[in-house]
Backbone as JSON, one array per atom type, in Angstrom:
{
  "sequence": "MTADGREQHAPPPERTTYRVAYAVAGEPGVRWAEVSLLPGHAQEGDIPRILAARLTGRPADARRIVVLELREA",
  "N": [[218.18, 178.81, 26.07], [219.95, 178.98, 23.1], [220.16, 176.48, 20.12], [223.02, 176.45, 19.53], [223.81, 177.04, 22.04], [224.14, 179.51, 22.98], [222.67, 182.14, 25.05], [219.31, 183.28, 25.19], [217.81, 186.23, 24.64], [214.92, 188.05, 25.64], [213.33, 190.26, 23.65], [213.56, 193.92, 23.81], [211.26, 196.06, 25.76], [208.32, 197.43, 24.11], [207.91, 200.83, 23.55], [205.46, 203.44, 24.47], [204.73, 206.38, 23.01], [203.4, 209.57, 23.98], [201.68, 212.41, 23.04], [201.17, 215.26, 25.06], [199.18, 217.51, 25.89], [199.15, 220.32, 28.47], [198.47, 222.08, 31.39], [199.81, 224.18, 33.8], [199.19, 224.8, 37.14], [198.22, 227.92, 38.22], [200.18, 229.07, 36.32], [199.97, 230.99, 33.15], [198.62, 229.63, 30.05], [199.01, 226.93, 27.67], [200.97, 224.11, 27.56], [202.91, 221.73, 25.72], [204.08, 218.41, 25.54], [206.27, 215.54, 24.8], [205.83, 212.26, 25.99], [207.29, 209.25, 26.82], [206.43, 205.83, 27.46], [207.17, 202.94, 29.43], [205.82, 199.6, 29.03], [204.69, 198.18, 31.99], [206.22, 199.5, 33.64], [205.54, 202.2, 33.93], [202.41, 204.15, 33.63], [199.54, 205.58, 31.94], [198.55, 207.33, 33.89], [200.61, 207.83, 35.39], [201.75, 210.14, 34.01], [201.3, 212.96, 34.96], [203.07, 213.08, 37.26], [205.6, 212.64, 35.66], [205.8, 214.67, 34.22], [205.67, 216.87, 36.07], [208.22, 216.11, 37.33], [210.05, 216.68, 35.38], [209.62, 219.46, 35.02], [209.99, 220.71, 37.68], [211.84, 219.14, 39.19], [210.57, 217.52, 41.12], [208.5, 215.06, 41.56], [206.38, 214.97, 43.2], [205.11, 217.34, 42.82], [203.0, 216.93, 40.95], [200.42, 217.41, 41.44], [200.02, 219.98, 40.52], [199.82, 219.67, 38.02], [197.86, 219.8, 35.09], [196.27, 217.63, 32.92], [195.34, 218.38, 29.8], [194.95, 217.13, 27.19], [195.43, 213.82, 25.6], [197.28, 211.89, 23.34], [198.37, 209.42, 21.33], [201.56, 209.55, 20.1]],
  "CA": [[219.29, 178.86, 25.37], [219.47, 178.41, 21.59], [220.82, 175.23, 19.9], [224.36, 176.67, 19.58], [224.41, 177.15, 23.37], [223.87, 181.12, 23.47], [221.53, 182.42, 25.93], [218.23, 183.83, 24.36], [217.08, 187.23, 25.47], [213.8, 188.75, 25.1], [213.48, 191.65, 22.96], [213.3, 195.19, 24.77], [209.66, 196.23, 25.6], [207.86, 198.53, 23.19], [207.6, 202.19, 24.34], [204.41, 203.96, 23.84], [204.93, 207.8, 23.15], [202.18, 210.16, 23.91], [201.79, 213.91, 22.95], [200.34, 215.74, 25.93], [198.84, 219.11, 26.23], [198.87, 220.21, 29.94], [198.52, 223.26, 32.02], [200.37, 224.36, 35.01], [198.39, 225.5, 38.1], [199.02, 229.13, 38.69], [200.72, 229.71, 35.38], [199.12, 231.04, 32.1], [198.97, 229.02, 28.72], [198.91, 225.39, 27.56], [202.09, 223.42, 27.11], [202.94, 220.51, 25.02], [205.25, 217.69, 25.69], [206.07, 214.04, 24.36], [206.1, 211.42, 27.14], [207.36, 207.83, 26.33], [206.31, 204.99, 28.63], [207.63, 201.45, 29.14], [204.59, 198.95, 29.61], [205.15, 197.4, 33.07], [207.02, 200.57, 34.54], [204.72, 203.29, 33.96], [201.13, 203.86, 32.96], [199.1, 206.88, 31.57], [198.36, 207.93, 35.28], [201.91, 208.56, 35.83], [202.19, 211.2, 33.3], [201.46, 214.27, 35.58], [204.44, 212.96, 37.75], [206.56, 212.68, 34.99], [205.85, 215.92, 33.74], [206.38, 217.62, 37.15], [209.72, 215.87, 37.65], [210.71, 217.24, 34.31], [209.64, 220.99, 35.45], [210.56, 221.11, 38.98], [212.48, 217.96, 39.79], [209.92, 216.94, 42.12], [207.35, 214.42, 41.31], [205.37, 215.33, 44.04], [204.48, 218.68, 42.36], [202.07, 216.39, 40.15], [198.89, 218.01, 41.77], [200.01, 221.18, 39.78], [199.75, 219.49, 36.44], [196.61, 219.44, 34.68], [196.41, 217.0, 31.42], [194.07, 218.57, 29.12], [194.7, 216.44, 26.09], [196.49, 213.02, 25.45], [197.11, 211.19, 22.41], [199.52, 208.6, 21.1], [202.29, 210.26, 18.98]],
  "C": [[219.02, 178.34, 24.01], [220.4, 177.0, 21.38], [222.32, 175.28, 19.88], [224.9, 177.02, 21.06], [224.56, 178.92, 23.95], [222.66, 181.07, 24.25], [220.74, 183.4, 24.93], [217.73, 185.04, 24.92], [215.97, 187.75, 24.81], [214.02, 190.21, 24.61], [213.08, 192.68, 24.04], [211.83, 195.59, 24.71], [209.51, 197.48, 24.87], [207.49, 199.62, 24.16], [206.4, 202.53, 23.59], [204.64, 205.57, 24.11], [203.63, 208.56, 23.09], [202.49, 211.78, 23.51], [200.78, 214.29, 23.79], [200.34, 217.26, 25.97], [198.5, 219.2, 27.68], [199.05, 221.74, 30.23], [199.12, 223.13, 33.46], [199.67, 225.16, 35.91], [199.03, 226.73, 38.43], [199.9, 229.93, 37.87], [199.84, 229.75, 34.11], [199.54, 230.26, 30.75], [198.92, 227.71, 28.99], [200.29, 224.93, 26.91], [201.85, 222.2, 26.65], [204.23, 219.67, 25.31], [205.21, 216.44, 25.01], [206.56, 213.3, 25.58], [206.26, 210.16, 26.64], [207.21, 207.0, 27.72], [206.7, 203.62, 28.41], [206.51, 200.61, 29.67], [205.3, 198.28, 30.87], [205.82, 198.37, 34.19], [206.35, 201.79, 34.77], [203.53, 203.3, 33.14], [200.78, 205.44, 32.61], [199.04, 207.83, 32.75], [199.58, 208.64, 35.76], [202.56, 209.9, 35.16], [202.45, 212.54, 34.09], [202.65, 214.16, 36.52], [205.63, 213.16, 37.16], [206.81, 214.11, 34.57], [206.42, 217.02, 34.84], [207.69, 217.64, 37.69], [210.45, 216.42, 36.6], [210.73, 219.12, 34.54], [210.29, 221.45, 36.73], [211.67, 220.28, 39.63], [211.79, 217.16, 41.15], [208.71, 216.31, 41.8], [206.11, 214.63, 41.97], [204.45, 216.6, 43.65], [203.37, 218.03, 41.48], [200.59, 217.09, 40.29], [198.97, 219.5, 41.03], [199.72, 221.0, 38.32], [198.42, 219.07, 36.17], [196.68, 218.86, 33.09], [195.23, 217.42, 30.78], [193.93, 217.57, 27.81], [195.94, 215.27, 26.04], [196.28, 212.04, 24.31], [198.31, 210.65, 21.96], [200.08, 209.37, 19.85], [202.57, 209.15, 17.73]]
}
């Protein structure tokens, strides 16, 4: 609490946004996407699941996603 009796809240966590080049198994070409991660909720290793969920609605399809390049946006 602050001196005037109001509750003090922590600032929202910082997001990290990545620009990702990836390929989908069985499909030609390279795709690009931006993915934002919240620390403590997702890690870089979760990016294939996030992309699979966007493409097919099924995070389990992550095995079809091959990340080719990953850089902070």
